[in-house]
PDB file of N, CA and C in Angstrom:
ATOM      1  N   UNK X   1     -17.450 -12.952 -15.639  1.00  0.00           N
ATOM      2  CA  UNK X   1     -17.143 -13.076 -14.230  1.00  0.00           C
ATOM      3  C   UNK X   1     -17.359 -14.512 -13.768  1.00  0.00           C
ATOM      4  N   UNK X   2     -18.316 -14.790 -14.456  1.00  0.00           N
ATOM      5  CA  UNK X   2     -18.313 -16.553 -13.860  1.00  0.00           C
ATOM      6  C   UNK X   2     -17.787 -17.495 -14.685  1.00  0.00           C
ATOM      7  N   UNK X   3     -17.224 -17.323 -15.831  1.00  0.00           N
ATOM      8  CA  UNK X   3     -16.634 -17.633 -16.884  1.00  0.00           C
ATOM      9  C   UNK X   3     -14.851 -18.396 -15.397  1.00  0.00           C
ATOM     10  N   UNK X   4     -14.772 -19.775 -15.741  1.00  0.00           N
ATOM     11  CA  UNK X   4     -13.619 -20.931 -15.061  1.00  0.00           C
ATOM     12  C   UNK X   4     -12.470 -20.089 -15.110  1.00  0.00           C
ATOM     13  N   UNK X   5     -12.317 -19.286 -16.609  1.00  0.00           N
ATOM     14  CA  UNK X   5     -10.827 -18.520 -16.850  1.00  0.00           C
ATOM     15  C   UNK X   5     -10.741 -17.291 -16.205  1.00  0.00           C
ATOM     16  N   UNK X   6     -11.918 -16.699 -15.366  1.00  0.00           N
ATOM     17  CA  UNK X   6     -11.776 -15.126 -15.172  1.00  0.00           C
ATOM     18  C   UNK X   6     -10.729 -15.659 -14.181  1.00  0.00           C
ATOM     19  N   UNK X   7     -10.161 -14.448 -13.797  1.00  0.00           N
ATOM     20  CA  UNK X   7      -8.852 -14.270 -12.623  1.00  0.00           C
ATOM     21  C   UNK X   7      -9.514 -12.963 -11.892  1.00  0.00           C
ATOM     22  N   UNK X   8     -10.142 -12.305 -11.812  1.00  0.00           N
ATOM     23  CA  UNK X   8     -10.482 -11.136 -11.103  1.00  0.00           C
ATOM     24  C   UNK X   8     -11.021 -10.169 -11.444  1.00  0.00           C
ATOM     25  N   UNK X   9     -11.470  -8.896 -11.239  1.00  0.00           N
ATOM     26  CA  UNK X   9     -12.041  -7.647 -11.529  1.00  0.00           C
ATOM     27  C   UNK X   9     -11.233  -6.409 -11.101  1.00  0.00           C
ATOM     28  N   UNK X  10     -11.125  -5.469 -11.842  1.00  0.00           N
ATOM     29  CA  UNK X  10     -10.787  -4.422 -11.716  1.00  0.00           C
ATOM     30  C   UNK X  10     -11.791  -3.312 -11.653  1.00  0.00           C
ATOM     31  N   UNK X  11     -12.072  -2.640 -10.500  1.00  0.00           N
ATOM     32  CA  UNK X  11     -13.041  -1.377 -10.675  1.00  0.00           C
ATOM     33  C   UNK X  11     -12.078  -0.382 -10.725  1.00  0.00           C
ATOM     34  N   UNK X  12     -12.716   0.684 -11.755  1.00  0.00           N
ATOM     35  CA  UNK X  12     -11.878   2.138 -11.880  1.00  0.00           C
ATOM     36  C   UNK X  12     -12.613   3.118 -11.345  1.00  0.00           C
ATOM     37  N   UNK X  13     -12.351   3.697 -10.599  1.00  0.00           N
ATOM     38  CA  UNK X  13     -13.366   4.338  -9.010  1.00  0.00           C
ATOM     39  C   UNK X  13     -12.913   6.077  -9.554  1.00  0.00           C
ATOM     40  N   UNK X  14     -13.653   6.592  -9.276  1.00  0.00           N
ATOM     41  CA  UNK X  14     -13.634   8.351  -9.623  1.00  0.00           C
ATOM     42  C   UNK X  14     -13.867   8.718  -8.241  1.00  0.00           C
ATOM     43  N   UNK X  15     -13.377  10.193  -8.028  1.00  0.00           N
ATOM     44  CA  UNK X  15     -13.482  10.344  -6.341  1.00  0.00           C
ATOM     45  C   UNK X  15     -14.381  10.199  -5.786  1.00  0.00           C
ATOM     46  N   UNK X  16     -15.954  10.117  -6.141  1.00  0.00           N
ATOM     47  CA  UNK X  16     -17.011   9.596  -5.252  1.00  0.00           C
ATOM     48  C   UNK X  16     -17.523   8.753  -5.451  1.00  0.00           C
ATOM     49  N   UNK X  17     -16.252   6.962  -5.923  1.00  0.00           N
ATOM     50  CA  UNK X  17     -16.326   6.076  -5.902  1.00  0.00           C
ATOM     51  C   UNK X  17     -17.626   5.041  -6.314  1.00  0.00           C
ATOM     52  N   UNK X  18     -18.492   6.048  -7.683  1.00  0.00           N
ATOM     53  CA  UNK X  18     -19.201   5.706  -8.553  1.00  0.00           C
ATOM     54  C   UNK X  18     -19.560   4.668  -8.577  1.00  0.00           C
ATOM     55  N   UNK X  19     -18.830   3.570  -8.888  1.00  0.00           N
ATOM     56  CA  UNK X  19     -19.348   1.981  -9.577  1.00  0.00           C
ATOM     57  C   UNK X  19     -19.878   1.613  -8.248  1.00  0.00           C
ATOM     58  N   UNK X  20     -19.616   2.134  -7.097  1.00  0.00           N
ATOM     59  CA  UNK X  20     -20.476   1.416  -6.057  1.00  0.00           C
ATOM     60  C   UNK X  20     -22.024   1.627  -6.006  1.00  0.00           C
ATOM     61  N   UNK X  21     -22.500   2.671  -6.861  1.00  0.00           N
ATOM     62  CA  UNK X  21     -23.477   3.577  -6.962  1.00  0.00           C
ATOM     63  C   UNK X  21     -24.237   2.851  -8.399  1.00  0.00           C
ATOM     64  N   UNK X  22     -23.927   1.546  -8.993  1.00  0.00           N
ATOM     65  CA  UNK X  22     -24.324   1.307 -10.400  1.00  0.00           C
ATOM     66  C   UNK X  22     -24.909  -0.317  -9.947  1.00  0.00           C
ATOM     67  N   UNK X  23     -25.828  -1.094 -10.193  1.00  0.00           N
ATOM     68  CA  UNK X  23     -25.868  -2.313 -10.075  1.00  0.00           C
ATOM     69  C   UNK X  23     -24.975  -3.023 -10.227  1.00  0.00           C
ATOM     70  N   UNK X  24     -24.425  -3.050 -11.927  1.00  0.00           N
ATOM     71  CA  UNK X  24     -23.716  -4.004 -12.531  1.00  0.00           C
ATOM     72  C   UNK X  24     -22.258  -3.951 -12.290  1.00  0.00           C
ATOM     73  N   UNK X  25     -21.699  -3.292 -11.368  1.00  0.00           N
ATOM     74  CA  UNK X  25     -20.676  -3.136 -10.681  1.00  0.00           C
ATOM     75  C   UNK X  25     -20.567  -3.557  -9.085  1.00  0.00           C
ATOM     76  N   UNK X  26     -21.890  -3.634  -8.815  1.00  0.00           N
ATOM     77  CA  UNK X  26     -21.767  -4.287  -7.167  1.00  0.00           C
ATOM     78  C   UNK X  26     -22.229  -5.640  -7.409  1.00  0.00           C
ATOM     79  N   UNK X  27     -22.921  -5.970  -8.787  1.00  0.00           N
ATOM     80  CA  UNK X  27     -22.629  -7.706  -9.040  1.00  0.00           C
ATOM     81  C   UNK X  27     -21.530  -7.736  -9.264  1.00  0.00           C
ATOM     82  N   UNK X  28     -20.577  -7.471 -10.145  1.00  0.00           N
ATOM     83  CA  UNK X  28     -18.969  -7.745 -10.165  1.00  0.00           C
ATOM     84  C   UNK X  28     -18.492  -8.064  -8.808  1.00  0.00           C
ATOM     85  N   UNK X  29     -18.644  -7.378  -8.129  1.00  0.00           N
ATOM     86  CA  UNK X  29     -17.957  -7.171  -6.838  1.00  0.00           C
ATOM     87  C   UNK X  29     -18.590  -8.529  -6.349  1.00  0.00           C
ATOM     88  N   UNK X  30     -19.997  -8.552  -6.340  1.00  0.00           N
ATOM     89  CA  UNK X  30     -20.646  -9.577  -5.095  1.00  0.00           C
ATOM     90  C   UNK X  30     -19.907 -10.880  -5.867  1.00  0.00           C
ATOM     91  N   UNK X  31     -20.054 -11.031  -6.980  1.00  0.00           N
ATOM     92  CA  UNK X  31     -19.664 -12.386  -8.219  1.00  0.00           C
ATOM     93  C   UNK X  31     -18.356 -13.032  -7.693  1.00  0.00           C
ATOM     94  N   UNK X  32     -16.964 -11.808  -7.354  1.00  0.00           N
ATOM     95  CA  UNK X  32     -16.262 -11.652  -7.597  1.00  0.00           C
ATOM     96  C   UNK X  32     -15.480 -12.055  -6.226  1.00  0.00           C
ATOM     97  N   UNK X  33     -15.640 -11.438  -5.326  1.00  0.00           N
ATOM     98  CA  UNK X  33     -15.731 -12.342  -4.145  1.00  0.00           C
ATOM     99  C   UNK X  33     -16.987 -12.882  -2.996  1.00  0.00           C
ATOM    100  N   UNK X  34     -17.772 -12.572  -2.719  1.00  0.00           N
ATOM    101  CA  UNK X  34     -18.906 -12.875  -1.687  1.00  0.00           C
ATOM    102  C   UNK X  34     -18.924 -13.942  -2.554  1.00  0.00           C
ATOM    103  N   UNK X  35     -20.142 -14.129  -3.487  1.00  0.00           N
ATOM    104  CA  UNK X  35     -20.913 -15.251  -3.869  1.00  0.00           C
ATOM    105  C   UNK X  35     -19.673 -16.516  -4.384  1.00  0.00           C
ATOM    106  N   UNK X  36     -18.224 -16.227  -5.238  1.00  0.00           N
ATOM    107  CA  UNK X  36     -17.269 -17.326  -5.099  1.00  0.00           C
ATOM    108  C   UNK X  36     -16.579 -18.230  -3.933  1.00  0.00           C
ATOM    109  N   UNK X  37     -16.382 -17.185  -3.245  1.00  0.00           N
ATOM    110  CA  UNK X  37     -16.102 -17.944  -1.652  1.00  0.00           C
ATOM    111  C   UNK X  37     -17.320 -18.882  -1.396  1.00  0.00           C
ATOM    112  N   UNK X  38     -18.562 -18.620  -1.283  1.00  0.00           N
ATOM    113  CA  UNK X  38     -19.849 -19.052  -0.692  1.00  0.00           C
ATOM    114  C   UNK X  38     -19.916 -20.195  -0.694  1.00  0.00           C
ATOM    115  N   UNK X  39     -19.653 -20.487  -2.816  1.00  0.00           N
ATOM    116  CA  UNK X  39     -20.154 -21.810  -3.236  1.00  0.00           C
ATOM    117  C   UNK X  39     -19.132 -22.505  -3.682  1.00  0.00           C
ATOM    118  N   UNK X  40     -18.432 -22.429  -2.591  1.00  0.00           N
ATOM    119  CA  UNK X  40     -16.620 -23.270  -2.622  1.00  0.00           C
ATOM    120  C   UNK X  40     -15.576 -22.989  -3.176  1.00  0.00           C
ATOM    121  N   UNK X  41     -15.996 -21.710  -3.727  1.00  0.00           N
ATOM    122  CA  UNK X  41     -14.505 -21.816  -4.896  1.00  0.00           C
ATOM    123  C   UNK X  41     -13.777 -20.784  -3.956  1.00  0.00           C
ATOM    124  N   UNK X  42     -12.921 -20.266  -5.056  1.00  0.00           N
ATOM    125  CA  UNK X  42     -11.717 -19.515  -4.304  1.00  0.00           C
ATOM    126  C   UNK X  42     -11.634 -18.041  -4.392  1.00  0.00           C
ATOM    127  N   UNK X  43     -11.456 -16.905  -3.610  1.00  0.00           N
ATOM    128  CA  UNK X  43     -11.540 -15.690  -3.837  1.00  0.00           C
ATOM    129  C   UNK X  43     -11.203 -15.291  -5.220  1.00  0.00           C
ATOM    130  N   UNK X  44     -11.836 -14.159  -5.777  1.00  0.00           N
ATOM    131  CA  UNK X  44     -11.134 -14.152  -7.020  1.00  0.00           C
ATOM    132  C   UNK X  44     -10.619 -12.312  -6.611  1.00  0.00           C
ATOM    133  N   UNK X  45      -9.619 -11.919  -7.000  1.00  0.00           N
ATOM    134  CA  UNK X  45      -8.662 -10.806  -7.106  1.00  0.00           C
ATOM    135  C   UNK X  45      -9.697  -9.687  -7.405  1.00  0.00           C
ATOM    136  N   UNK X  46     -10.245  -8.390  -6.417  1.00  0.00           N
ATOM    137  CA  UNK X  46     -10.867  -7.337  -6.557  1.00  0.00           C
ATOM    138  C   UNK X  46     -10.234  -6.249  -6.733  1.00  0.00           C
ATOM    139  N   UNK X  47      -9.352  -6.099  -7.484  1.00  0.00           N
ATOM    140  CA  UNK X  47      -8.357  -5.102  -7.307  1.00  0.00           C
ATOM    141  C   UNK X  47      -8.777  -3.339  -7.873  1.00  0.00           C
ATOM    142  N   UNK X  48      -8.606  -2.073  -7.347  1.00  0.00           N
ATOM    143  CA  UNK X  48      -9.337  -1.167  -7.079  1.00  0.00           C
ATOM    144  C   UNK X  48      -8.524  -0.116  -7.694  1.00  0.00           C
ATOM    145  N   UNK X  49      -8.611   0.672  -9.307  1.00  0.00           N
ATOM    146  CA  UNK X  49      -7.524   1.705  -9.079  1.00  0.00           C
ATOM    147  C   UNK X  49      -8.215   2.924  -9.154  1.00  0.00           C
ATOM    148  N   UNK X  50      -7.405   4.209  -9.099  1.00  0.00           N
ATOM    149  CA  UNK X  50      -7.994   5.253  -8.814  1.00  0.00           C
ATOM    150  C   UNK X  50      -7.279   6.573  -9.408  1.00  0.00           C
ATOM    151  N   UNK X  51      -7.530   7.458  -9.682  1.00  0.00           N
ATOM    152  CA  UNK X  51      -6.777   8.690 -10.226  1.00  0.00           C
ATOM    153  C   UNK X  51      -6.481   9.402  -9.429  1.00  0.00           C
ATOM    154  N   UNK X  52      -5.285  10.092  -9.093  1.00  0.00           N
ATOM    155  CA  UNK X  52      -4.669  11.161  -8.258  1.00  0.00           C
ATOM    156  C   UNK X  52      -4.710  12.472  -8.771  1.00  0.00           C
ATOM    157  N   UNK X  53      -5.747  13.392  -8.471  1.00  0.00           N
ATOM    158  CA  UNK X  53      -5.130  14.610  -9.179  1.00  0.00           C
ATOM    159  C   UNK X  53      -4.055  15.286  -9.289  1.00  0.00           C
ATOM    160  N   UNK X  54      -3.429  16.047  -9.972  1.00  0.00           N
ATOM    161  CA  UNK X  54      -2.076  16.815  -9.698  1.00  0.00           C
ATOM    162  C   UNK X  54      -2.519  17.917  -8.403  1.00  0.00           C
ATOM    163  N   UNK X  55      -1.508  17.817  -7.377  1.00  0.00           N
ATOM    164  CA  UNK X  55      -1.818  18.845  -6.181  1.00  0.00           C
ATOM    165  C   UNK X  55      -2.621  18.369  -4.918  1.00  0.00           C
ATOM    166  N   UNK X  56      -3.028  16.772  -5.327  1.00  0.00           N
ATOM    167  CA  UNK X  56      -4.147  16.629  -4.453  1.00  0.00           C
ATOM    168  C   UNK X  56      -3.473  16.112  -3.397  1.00  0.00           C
ATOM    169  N   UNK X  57      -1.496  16.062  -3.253  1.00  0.00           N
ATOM    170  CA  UNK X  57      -1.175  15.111  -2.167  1.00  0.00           C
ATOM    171  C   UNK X  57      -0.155  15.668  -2.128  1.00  0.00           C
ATOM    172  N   UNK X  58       0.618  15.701  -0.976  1.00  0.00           N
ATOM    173  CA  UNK X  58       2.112  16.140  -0.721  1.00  0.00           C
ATOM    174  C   UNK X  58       3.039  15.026  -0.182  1.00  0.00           C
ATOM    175  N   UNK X  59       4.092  15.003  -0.925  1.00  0.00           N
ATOM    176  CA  UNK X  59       5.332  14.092  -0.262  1.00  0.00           C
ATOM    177  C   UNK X  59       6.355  15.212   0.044  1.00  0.00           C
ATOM    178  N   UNK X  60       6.889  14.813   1.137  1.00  0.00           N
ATOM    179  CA  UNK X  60       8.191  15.669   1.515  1.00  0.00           C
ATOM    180  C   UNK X  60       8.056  17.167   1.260  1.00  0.00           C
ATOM    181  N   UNK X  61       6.305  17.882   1.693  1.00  0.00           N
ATOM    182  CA  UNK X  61       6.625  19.026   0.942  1.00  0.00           C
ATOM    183  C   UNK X  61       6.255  19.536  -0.206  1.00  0.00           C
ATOM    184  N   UNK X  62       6.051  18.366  -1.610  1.00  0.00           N
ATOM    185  CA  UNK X  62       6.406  18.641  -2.629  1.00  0.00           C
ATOM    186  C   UNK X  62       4.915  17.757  -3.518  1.00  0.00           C
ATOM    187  N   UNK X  63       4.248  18.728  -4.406  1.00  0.00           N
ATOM    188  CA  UNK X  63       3.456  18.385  -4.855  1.00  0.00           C
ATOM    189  C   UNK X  63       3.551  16.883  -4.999  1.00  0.00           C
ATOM    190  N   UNK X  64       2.393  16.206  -5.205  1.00  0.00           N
ATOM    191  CA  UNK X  64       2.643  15.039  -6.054  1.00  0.00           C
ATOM    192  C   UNK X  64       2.302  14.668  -7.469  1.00  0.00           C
ATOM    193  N   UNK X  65       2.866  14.015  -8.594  1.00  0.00           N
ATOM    194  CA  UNK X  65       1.977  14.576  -9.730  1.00  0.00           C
ATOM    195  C   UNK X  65       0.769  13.509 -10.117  1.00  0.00           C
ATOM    196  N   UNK X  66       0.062  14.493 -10.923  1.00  0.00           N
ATOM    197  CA  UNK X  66      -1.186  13.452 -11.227  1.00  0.00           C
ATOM    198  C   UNK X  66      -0.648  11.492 -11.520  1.00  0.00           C
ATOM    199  N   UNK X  67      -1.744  11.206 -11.076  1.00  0.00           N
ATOM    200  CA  UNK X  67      -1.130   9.530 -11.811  1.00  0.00           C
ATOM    201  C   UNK X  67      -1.890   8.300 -10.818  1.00  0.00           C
ATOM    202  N   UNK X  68      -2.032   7.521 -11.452  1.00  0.00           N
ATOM    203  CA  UNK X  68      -2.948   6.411 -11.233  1.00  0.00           C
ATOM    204  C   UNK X  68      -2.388   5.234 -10.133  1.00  0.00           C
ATOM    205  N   UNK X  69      -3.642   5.022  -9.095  1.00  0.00           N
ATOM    206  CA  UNK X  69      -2.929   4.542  -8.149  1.00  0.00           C
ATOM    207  C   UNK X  69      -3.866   2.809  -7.711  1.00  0.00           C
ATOM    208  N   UNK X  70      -3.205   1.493  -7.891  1.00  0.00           N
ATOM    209  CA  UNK X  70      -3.777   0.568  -7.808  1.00  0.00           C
ATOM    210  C   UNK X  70      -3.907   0.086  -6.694  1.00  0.00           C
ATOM    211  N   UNK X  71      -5.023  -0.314  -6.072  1.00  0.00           N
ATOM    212  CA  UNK X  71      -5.046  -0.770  -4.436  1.00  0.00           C
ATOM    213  C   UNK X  71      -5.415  -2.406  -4.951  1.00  0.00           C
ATOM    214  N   UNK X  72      -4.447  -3.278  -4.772  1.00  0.00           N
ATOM    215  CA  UNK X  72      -4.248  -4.524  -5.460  1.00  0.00           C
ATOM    216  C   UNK X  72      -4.625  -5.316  -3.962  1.00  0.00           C
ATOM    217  N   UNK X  73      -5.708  -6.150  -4.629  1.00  0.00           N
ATOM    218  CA  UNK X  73      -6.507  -7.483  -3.341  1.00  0.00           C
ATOM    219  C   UNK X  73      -5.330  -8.399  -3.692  1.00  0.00           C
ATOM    220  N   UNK X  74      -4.739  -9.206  -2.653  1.00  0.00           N
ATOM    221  CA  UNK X  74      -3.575 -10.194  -2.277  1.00  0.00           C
ATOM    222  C   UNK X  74      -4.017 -11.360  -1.933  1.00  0.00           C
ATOM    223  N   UNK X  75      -5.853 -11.296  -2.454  1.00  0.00           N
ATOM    224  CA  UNK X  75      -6.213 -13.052  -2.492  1.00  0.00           C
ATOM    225  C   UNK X  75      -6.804 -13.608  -1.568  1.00  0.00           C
ATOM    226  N   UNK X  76      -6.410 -12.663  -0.500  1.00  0.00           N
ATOM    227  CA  UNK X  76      -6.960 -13.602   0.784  1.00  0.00           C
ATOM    228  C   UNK X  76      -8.263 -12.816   0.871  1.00  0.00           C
ATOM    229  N   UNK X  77      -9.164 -11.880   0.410  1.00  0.00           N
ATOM    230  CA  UNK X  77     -10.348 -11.643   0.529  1.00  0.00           C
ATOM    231  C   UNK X  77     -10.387 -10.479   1.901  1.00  0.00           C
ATOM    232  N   UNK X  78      -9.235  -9.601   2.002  1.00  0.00           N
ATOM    233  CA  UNK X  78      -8.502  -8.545   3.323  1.00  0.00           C
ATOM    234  C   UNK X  78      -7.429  -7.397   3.122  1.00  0.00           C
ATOM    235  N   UNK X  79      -6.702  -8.496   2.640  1.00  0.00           N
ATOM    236  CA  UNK X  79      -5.642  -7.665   2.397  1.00  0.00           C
ATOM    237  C   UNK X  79      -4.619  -7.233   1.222  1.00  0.00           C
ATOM    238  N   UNK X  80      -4.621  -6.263   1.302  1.00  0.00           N
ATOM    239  CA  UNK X  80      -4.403  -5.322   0.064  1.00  0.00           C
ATOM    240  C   UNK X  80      -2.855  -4.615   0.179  1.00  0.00           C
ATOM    241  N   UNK X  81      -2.474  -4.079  -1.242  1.00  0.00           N
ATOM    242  CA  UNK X  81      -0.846  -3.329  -1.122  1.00  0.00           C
ATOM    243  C   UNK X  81      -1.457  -2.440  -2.028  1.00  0.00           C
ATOM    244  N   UNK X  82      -0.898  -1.496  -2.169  1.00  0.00           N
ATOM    245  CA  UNK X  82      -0.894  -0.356  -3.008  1.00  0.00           C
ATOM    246  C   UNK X  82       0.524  -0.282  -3.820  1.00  0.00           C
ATOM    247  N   UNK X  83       0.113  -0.160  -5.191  1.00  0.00           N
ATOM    248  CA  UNK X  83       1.153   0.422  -6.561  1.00  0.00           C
ATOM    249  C   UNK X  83       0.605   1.729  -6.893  1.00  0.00           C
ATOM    250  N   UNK X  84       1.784   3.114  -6.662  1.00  0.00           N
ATOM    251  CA  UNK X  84       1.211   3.830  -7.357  1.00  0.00           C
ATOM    252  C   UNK X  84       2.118   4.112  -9.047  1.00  0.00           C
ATOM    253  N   UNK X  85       2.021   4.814  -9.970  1.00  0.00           N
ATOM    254  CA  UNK X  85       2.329   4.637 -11.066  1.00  0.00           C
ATOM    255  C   UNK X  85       3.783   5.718 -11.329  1.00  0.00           C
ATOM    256  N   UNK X  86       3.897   6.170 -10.312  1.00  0.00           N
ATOM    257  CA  UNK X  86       5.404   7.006 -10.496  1.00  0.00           C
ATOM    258  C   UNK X  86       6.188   6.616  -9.315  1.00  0.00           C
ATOM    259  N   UNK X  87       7.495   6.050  -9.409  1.00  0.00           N
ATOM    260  CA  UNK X  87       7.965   5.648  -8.652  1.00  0.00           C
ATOM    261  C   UNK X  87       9.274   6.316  -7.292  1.00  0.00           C
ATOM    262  N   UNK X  88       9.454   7.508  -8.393  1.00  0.00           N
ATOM    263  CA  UNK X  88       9.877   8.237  -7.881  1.00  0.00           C
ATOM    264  C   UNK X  88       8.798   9.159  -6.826  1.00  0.00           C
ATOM    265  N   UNK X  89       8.000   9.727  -6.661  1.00  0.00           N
ATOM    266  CA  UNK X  89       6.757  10.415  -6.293  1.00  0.00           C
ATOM    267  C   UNK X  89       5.572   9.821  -6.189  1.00  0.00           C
ATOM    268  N   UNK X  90       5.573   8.619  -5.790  1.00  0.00           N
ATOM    269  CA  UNK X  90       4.346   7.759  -5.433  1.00  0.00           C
ATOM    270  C   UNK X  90       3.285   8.528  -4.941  1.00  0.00           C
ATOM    271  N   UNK X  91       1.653   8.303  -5.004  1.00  0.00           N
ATOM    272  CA  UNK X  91       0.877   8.737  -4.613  1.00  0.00           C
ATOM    273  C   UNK X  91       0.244   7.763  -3.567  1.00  0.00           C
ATOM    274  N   UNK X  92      -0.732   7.769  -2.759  1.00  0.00           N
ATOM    275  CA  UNK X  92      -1.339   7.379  -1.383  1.00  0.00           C
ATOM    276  C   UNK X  92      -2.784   7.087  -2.446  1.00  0.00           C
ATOM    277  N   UNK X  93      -3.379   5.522  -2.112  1.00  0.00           N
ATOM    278  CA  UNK X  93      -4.744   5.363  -2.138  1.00  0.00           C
ATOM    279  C   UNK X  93      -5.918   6.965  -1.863  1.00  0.00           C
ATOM    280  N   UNK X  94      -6.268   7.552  -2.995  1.00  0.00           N
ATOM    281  CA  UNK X  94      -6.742   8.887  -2.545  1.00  0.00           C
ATOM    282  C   UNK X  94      -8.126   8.132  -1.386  1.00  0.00           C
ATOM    283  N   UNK X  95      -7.725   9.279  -0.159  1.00  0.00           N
ATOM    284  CA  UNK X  95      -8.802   8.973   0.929  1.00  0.00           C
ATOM    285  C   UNK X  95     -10.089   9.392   0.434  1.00  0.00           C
ATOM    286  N   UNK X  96     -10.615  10.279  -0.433  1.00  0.00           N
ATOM    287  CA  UNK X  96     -11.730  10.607  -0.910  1.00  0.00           C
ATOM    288  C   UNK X  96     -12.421   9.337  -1.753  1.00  0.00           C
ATOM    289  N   UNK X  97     -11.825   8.501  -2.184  1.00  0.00           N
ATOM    290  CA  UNK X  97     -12.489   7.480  -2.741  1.00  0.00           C
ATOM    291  C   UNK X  97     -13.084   6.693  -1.622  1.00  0.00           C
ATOM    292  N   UNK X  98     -11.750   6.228  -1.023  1.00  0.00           N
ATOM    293  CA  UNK X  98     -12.282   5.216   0.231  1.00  0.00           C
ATOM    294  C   UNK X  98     -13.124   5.868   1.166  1.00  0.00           C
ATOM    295  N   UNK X  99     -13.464   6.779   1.796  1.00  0.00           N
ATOM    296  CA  UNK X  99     -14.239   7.141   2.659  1.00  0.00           C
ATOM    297  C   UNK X  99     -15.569   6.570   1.698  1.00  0.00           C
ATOM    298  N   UNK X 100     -15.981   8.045   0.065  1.00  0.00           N
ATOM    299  CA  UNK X 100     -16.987   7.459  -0.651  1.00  0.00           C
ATOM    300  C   UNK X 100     -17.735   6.087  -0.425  1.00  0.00           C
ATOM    301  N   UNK X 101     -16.786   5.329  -0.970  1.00  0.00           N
ATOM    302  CA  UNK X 101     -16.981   3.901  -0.965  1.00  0.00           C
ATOM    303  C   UNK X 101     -17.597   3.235  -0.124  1.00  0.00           C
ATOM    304  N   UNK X 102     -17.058   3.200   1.474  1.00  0.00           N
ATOM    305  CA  UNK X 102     -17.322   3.204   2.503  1.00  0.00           C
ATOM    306  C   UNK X 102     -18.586   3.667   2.985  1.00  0.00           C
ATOM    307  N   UNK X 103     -19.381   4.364   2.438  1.00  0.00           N
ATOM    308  CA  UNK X 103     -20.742   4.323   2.719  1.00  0.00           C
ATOM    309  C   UNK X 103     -21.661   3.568   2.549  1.00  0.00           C
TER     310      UNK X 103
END
């Protein structure tokens, strides 16, 4: 993480958004942006993905199927886009993580 070549971190979050719950995952995080901004340098990319269960979401009606969904940091240390992994049947950032998290 402090290594000149890193480019960012990826946490892989389970629905009650675990790694927030582990030390060595909220140093990633703090490393990763808080403490880089601090001491001049430049945000580094926190990007967040997450698993969708099959059933856990509806589009149009219509189940959505299981599949992995990336909530991608855009650098500025705010703001974020979401990729989910089927493009046809996209899934939604599951709200059960983010609320988790959010505590």
């Amino acid at each position: 993480i402090r290594s000149p070549t890193c480019k960012g971190t990826v946490a892989v979050m389970d629905d009650k958004a675990s790694p927030f719950q582990r030390v060595w995952c909220v140093l990633e995080n703090y490393e990763s942006t808080i403490k880089k901004k601090a001491t001049g340098g430049t945000h580094r990319p926190y990007d967040i993905v997450a698993w969708v269960p099959a059933g856990s979401q509806t589009r149009g009606g219509k189940d959505v199927p299981e599949q992995a969904v990336l909530q991608k940091d855009l650098g500025s240390g705010g703001e974020v886009s979401e990729e989910a992994a089927d493009d046809e049947m996209p899934a939604a950032f599951p709200w059960t993580v983010g609320t988790a998290g959010a505590k």
